[in-house]
Tab-separated table of N, CA and C in Angstrom:
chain	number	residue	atom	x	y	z
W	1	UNK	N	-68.075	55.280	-50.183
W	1	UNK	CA	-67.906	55.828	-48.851
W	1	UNK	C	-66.813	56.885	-48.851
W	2	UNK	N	-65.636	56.934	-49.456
W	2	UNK	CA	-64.496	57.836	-49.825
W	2	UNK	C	-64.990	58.933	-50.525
W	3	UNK	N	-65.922	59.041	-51.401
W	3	UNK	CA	-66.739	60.036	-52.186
W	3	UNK	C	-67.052	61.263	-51.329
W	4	UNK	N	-67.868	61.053	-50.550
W	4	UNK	CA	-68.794	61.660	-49.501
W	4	UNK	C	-67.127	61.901	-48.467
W	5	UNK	N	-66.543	61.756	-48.330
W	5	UNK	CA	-64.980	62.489	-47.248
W	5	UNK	C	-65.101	62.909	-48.378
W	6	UNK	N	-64.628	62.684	-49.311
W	6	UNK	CA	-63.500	63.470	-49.929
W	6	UNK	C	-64.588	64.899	-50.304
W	7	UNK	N	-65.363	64.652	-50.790
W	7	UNK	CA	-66.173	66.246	-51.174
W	7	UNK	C	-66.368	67.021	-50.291
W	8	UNK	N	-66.484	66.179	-49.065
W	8	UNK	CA	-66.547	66.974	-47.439
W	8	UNK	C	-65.128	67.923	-47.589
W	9	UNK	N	-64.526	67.020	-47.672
W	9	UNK	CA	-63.004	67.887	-46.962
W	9	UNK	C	-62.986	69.213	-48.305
W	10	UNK	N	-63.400	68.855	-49.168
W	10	UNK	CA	-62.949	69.681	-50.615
W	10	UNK	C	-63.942	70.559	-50.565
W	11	UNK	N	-65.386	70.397	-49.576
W	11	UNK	CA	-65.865	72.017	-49.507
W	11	UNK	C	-65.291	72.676	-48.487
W	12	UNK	N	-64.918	72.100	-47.131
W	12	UNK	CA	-64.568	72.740	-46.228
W	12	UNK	C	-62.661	73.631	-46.430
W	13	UNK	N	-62.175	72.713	-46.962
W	13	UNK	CA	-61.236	73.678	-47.749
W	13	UNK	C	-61.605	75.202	-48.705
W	14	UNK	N	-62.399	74.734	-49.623
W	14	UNK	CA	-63.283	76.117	-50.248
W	14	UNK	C	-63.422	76.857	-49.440
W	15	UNK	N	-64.577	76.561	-48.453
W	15	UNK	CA	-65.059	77.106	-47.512
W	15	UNK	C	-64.051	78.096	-46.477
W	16	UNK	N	-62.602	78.086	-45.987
W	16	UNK	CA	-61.749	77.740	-45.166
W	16	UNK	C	-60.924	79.261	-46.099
W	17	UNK	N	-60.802	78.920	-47.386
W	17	UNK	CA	-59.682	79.690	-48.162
W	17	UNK	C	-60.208	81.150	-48.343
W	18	UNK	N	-61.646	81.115	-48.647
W	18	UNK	CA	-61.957	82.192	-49.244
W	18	UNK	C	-62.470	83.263	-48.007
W	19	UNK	N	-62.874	84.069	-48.282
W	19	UNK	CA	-63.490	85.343	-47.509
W	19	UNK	C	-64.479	85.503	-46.606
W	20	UNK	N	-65.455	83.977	-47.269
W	20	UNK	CA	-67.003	83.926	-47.182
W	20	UNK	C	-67.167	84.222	-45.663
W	21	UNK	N	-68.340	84.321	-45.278
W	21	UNK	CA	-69.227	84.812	-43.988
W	21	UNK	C	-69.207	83.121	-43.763
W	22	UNK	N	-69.329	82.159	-44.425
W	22	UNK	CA	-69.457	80.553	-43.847
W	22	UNK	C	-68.022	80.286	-43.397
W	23	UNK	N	-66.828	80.749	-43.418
W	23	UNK	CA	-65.615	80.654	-43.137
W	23	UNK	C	-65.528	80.902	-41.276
W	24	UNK	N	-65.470	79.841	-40.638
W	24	UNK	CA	-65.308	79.518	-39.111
W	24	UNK	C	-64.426	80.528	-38.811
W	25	UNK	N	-63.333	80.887	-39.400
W	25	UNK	CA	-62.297	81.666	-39.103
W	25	UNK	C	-62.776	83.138	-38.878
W	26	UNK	N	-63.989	83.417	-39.840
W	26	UNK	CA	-64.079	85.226	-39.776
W	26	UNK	C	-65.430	85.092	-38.776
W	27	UNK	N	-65.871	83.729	-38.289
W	27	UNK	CA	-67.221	84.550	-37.516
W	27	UNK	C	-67.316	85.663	-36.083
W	28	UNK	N	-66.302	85.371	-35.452
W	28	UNK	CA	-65.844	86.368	-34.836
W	28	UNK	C	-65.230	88.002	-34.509
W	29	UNK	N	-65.251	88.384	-36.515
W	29	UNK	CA	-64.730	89.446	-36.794
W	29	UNK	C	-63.337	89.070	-37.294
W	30	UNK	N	-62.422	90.301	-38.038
W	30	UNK	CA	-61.352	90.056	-38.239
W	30	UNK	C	-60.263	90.435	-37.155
W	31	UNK	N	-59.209	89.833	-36.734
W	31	UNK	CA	-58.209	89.827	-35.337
W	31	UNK	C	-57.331	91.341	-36.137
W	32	UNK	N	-57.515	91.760	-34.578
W	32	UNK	CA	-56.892	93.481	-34.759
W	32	UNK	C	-55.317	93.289	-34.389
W	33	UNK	N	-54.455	93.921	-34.889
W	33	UNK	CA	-53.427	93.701	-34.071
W	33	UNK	C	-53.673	94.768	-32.805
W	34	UNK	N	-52.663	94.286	-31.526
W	34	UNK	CA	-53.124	95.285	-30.570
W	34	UNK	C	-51.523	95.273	-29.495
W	35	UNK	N	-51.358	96.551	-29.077
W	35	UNK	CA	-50.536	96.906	-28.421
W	35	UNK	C	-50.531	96.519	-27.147
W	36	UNK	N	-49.379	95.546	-26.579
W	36	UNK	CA	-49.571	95.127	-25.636
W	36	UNK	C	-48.024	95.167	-24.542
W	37	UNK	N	-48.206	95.797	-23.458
W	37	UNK	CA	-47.501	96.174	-22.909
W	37	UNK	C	-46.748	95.220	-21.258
W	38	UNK	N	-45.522	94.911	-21.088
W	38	UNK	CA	-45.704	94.164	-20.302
W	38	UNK	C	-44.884	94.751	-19.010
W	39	UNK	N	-45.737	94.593	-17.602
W	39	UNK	CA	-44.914	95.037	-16.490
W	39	UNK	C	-44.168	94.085	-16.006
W	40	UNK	N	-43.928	94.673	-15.028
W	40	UNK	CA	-42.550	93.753	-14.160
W	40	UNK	C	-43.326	92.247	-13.546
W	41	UNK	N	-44.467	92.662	-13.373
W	41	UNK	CA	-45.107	91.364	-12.868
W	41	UNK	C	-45.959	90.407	-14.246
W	42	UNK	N	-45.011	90.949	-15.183
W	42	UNK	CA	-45.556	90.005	-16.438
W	42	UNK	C	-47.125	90.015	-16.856
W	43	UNK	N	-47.994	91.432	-16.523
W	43	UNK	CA	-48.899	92.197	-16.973
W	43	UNK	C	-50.253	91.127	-16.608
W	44	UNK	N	-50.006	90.496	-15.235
W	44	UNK	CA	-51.241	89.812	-14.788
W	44	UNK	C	-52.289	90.898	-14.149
W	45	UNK	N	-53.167	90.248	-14.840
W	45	UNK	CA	-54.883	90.940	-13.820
W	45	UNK	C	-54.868	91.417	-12.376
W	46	UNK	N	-55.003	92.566	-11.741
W	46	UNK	CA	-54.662	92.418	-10.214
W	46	UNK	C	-55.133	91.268	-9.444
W	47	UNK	N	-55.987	90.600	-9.580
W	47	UNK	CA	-56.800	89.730	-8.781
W	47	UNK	C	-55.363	88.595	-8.925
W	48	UNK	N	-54.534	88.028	-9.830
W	48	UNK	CA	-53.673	87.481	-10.251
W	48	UNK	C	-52.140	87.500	-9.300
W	49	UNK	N	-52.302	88.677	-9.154
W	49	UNK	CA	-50.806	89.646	-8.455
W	49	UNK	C	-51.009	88.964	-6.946
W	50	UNK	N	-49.538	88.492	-6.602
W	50	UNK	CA	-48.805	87.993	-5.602
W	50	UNK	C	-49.704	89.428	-4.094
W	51	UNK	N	-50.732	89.184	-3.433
W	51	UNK	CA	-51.030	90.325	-2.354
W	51	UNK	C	-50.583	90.359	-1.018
W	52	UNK	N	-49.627	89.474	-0.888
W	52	UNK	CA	-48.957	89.264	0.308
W	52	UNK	C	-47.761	90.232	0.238
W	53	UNK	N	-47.261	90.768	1.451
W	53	UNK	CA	-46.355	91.983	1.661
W	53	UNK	C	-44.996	90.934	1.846
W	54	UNK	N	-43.418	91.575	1.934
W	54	UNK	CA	-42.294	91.233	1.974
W	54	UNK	C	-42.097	91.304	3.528
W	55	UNK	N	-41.603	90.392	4.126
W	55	UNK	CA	-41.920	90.346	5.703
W	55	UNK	C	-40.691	91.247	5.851
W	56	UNK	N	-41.182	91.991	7.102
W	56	UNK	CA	-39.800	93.047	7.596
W	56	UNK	C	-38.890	92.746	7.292
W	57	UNK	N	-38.460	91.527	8.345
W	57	UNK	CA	-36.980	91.251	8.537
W	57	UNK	C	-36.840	89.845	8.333
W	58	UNK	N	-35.613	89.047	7.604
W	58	UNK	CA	-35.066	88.179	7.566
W	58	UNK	C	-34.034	87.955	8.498
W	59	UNK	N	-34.580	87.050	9.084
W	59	UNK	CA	-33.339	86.928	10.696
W	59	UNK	C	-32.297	85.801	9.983
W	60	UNK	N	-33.105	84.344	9.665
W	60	UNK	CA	-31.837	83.598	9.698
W	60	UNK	C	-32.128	82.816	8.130
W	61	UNK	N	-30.982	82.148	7.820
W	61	UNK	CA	-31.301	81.363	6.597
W	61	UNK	C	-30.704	80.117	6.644
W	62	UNK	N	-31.129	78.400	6.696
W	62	UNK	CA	-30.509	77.632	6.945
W	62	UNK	C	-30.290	77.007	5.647
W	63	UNK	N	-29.817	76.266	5.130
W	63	UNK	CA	-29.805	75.280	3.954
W	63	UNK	C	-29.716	73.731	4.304
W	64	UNK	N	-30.639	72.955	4.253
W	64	UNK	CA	-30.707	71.313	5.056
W	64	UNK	C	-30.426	70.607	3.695
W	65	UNK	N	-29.488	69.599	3.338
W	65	UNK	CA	-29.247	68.993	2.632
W	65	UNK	C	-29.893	67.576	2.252
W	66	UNK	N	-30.473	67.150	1.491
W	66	UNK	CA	-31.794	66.118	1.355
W	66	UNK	C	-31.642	65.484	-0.376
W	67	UNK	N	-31.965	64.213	0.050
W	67	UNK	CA	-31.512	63.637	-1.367
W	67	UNK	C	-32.194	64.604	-2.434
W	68	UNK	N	-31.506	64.425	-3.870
W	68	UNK	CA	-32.162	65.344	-4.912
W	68	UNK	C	-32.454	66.814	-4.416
W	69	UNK	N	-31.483	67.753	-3.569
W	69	UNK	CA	-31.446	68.838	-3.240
W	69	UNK	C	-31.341	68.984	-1.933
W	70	UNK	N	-31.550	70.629	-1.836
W	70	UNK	CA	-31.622	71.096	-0.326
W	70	UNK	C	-33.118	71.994	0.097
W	71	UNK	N	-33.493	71.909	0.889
W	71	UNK	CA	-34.150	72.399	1.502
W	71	UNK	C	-34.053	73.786	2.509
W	72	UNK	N	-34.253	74.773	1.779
W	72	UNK	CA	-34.060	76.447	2.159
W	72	UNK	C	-35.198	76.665	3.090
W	73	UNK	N	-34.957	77.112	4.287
W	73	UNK	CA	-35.182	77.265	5.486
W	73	UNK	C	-35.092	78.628	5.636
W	74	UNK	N	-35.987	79.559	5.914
W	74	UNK	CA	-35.893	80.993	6.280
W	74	UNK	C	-36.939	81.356	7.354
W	75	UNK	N	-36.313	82.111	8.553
W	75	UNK	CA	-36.884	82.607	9.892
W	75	UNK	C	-37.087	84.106	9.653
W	76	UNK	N	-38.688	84.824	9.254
W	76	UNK	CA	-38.757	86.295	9.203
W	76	UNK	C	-39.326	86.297	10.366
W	77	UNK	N	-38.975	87.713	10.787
W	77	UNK	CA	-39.743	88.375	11.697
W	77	UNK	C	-40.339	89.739	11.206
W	78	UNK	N	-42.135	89.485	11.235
W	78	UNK	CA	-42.685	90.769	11.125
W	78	UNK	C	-42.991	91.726	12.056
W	79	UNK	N	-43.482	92.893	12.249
W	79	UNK	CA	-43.551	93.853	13.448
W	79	UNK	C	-44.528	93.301	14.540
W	80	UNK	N	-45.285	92.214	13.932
W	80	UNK	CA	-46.770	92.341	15.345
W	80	UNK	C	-46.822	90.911	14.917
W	81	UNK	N	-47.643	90.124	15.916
W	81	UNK	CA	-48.210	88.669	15.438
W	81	UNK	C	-49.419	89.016	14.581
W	82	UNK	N	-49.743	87.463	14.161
W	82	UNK	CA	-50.594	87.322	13.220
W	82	UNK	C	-50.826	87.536	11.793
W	83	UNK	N	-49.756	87.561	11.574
W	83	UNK	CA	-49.068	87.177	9.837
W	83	UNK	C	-49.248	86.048	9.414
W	84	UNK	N	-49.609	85.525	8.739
W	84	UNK	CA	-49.911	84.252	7.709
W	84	UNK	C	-49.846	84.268	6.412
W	85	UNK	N	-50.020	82.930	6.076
W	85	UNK	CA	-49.501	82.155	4.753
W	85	UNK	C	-48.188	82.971	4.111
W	86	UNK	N	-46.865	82.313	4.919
W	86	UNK	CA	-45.803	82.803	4.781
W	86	UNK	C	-45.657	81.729	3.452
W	87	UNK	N	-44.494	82.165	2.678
W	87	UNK	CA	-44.221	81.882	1.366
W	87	UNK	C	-42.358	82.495	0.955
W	88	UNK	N	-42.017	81.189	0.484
W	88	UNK	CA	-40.731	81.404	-0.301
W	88	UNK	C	-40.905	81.669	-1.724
W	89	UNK	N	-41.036	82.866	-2.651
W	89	UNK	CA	-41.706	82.867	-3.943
W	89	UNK	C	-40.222	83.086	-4.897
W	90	UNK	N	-39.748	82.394	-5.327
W	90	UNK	CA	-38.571	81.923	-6.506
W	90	UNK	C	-38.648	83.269	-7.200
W	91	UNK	N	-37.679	83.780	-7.410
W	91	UNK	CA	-37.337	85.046	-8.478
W	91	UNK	C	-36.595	84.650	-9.603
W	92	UNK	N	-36.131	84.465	-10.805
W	92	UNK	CA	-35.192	84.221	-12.149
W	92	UNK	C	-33.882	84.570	-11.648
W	93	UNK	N	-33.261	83.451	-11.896
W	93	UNK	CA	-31.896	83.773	-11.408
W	93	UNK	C	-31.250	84.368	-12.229
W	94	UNK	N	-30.384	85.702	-11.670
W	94	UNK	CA	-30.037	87.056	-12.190
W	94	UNK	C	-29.127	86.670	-13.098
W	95	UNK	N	-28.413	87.509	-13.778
W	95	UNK	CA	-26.995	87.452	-14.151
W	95	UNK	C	-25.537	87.297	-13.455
W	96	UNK	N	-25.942	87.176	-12.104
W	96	UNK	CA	-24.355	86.588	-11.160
W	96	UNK	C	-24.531	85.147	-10.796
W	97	UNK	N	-25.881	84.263	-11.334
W	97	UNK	CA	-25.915	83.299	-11.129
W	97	UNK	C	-26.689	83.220	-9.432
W	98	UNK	N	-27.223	84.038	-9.401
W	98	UNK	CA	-27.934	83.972	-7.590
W	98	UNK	C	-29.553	83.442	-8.011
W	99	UNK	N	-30.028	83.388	-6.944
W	99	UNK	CA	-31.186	82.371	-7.217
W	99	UNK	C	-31.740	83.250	-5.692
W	100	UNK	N	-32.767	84.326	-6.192
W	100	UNK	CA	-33.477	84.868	-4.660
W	100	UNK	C	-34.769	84.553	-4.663
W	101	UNK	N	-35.089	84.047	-3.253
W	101	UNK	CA	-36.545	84.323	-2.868
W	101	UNK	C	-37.184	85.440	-2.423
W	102	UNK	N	-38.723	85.858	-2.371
W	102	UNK	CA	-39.019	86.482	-1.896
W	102	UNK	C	-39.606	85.914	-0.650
W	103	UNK	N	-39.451	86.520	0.991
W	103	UNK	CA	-40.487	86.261	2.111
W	103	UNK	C	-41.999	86.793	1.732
W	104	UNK	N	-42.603	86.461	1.426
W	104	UNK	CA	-44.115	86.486	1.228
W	104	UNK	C	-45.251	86.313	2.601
W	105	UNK	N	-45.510	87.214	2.806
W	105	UNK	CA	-46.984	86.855	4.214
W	105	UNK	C	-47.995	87.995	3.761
W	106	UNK	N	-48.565	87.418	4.165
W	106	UNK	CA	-50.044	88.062	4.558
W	106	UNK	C	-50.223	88.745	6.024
W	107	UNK	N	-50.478	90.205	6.090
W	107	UNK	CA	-50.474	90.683	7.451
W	107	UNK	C	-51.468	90.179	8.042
W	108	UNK	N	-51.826	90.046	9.656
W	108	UNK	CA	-52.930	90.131	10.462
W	108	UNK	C	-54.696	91.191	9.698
W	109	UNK	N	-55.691	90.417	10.244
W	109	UNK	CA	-56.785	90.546	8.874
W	109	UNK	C	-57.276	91.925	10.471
W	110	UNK	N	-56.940	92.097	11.633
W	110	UNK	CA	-57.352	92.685	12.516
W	110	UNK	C	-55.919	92.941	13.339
W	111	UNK	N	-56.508	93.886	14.335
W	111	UNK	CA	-54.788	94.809	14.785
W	111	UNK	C	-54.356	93.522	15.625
W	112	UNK	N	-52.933	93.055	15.697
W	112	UNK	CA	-52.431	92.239	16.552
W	112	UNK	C	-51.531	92.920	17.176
W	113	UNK	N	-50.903	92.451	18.429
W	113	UNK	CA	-49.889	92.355	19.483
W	113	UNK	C	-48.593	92.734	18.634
W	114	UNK	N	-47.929	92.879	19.212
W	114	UNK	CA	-45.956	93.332	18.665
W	114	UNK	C	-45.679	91.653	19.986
W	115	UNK	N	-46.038	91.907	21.284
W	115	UNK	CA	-44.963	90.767	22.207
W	115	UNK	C	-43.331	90.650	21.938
W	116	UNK	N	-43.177	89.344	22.040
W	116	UNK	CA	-41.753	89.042	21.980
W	116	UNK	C	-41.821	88.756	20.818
W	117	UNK	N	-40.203	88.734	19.895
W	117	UNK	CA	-39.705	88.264	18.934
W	117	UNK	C	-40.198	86.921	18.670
W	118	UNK	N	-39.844	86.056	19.927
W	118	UNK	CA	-39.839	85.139	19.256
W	118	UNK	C	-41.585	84.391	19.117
W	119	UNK	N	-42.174	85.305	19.656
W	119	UNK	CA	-43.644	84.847	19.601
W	119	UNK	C	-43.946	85.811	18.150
W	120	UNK	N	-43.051	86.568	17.422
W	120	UNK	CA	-43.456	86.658	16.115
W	120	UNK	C	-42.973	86.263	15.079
W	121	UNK	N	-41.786	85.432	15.337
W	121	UNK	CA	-41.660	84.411	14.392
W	121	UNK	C	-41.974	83.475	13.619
W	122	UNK	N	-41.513	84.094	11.948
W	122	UNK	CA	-42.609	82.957	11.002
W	122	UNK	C	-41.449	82.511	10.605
W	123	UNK	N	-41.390	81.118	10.321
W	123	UNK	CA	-40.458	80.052	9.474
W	123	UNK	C	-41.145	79.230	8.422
W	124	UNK	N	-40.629	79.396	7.155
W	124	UNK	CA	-41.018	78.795	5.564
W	124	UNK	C	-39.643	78.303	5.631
W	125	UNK	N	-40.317	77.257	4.305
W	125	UNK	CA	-39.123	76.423	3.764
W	125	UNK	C	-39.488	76.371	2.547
W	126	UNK	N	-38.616	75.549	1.053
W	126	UNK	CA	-38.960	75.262	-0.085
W	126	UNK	C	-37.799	74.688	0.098
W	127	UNK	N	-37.862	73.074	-1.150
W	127	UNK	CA	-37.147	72.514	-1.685
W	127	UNK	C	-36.194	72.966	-3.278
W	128	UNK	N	-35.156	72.546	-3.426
W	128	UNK	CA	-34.556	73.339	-4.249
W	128	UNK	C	-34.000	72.309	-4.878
W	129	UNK	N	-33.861	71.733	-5.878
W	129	UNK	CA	-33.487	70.341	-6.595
W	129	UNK	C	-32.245	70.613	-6.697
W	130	UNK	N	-31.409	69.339	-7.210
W	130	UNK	CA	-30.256	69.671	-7.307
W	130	UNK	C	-29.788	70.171	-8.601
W	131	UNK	N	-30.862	69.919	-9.675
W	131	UNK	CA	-30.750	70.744	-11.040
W	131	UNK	C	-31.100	71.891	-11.209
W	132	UNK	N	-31.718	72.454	-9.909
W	132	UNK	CA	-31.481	73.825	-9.710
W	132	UNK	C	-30.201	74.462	-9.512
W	133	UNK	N	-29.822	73.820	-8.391
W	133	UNK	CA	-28.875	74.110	-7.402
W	133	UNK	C	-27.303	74.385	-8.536
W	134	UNK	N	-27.343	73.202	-9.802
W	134	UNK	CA	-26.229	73.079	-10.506
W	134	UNK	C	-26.196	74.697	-11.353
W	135	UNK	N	-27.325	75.343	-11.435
W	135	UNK	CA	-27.392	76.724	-12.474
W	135	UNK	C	-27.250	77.776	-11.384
W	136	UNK	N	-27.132	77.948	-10.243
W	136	UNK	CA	-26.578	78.710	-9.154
W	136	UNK	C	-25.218	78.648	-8.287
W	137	UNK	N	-24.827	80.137	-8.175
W	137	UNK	CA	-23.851	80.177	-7.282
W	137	UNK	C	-24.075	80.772	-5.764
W	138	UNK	N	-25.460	81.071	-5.501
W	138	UNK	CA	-25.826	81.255	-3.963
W	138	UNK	C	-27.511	81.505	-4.259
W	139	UNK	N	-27.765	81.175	-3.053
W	139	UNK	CA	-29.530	81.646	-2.576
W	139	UNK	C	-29.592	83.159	-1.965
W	140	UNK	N	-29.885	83.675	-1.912
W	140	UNK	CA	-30.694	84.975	-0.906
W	140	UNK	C	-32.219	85.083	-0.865
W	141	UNK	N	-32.564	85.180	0.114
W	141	UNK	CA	-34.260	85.264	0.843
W	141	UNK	C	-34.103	86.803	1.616
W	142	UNK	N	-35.149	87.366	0.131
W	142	UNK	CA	-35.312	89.224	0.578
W	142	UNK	C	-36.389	89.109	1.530
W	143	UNK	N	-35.839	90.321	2.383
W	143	UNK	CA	-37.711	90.668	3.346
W	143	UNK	C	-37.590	92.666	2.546
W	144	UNK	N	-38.280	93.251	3.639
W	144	UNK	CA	-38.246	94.344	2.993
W	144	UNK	C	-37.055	95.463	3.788
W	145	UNK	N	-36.562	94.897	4.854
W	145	UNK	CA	-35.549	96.061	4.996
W	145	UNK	C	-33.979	94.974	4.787
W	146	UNK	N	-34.096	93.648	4.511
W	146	UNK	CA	-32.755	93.181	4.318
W	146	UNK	C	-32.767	91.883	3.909
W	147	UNK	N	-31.659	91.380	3.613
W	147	UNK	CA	-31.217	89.936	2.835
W	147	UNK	C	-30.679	89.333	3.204
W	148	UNK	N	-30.633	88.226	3.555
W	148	UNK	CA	-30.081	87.273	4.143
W	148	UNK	C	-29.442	86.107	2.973
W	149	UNK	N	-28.161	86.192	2.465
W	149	UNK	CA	-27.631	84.923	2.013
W	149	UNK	C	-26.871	84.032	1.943
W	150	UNK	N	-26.972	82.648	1.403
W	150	UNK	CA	-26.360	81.711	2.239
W	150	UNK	C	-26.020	80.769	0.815
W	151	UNK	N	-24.426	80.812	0.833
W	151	UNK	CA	-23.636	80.189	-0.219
W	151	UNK	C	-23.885	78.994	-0.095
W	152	UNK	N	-23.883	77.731	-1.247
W	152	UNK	CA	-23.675	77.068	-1.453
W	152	UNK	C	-22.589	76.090	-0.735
């Protein structure tokens, strides 16, 4: 019964080393090297790419304290209602030790209203562990005309 493995494995090694067209490795062609370039968004497919806009304005930023971390609380205001799937999207914390989010929404899919402020108010949150929290020295939550941040 060991006979029959062992000659198995000892052709497929043969098989494996050499050049041959029976070699699993070359049936696909031989691998090209290829130049590969990477953008700021780490060279994903557009369909891939974050399509939600940076909400205008960042009005307020709270920090709620909760076992195993805090809970980051941010109030944007965009120009008109009907903005959705607001989003806190984590950025690499820089070299001063800051830890920023981005406000993330999706505009209205048809023209909406401006009204009052506070009828265009969107509020997101994310949790922030506390083994996060230990590799930072503040949060900031960008919109697109300003920043709002809130120390530790």
């Amino acid at each position: 019964m060991r006979t029959p493995l062992l000659a198995s494995l000892a052709a497929l090694m043969l098989l494996t080393s050499c050049g041959s067209r029976l070699n699993p490795f070359n049936w696909f062609g031989p691998r090209e090297a290829r130049e590969r370039t990477v953008s700021a968004d780490g060279g994903l497919p557009e369909i891939l790419r974050d399509q939600r806009l940076l909400v205008e304005q960042v009005t307020r930023v709270v920090l709620e304290p909760m076992p195993g971390g805090v809970i980051l609380r941010a109030t944007g205001l965009p120009p008109t209602q009907g903005y959705w799937d607001a989003e806190l999207v984590a950025l690499p914390i820089n070299e001063d030790g800051v830890l920023a989010f981005e406000f993330r929404i999706f505009p209205p899919v048809t023209e909406a209203a401006v009204s009052t402020q506070v009828s265009r108010e969107v509020v997101v949150a994310t949790f922030v562990s506390d083994i996060k929290l230990a590799q930072v020295t503040g949060l900031v939550v960008l919109g697109e005309t300003n920043q709002v941040a809130s120390g530790r």
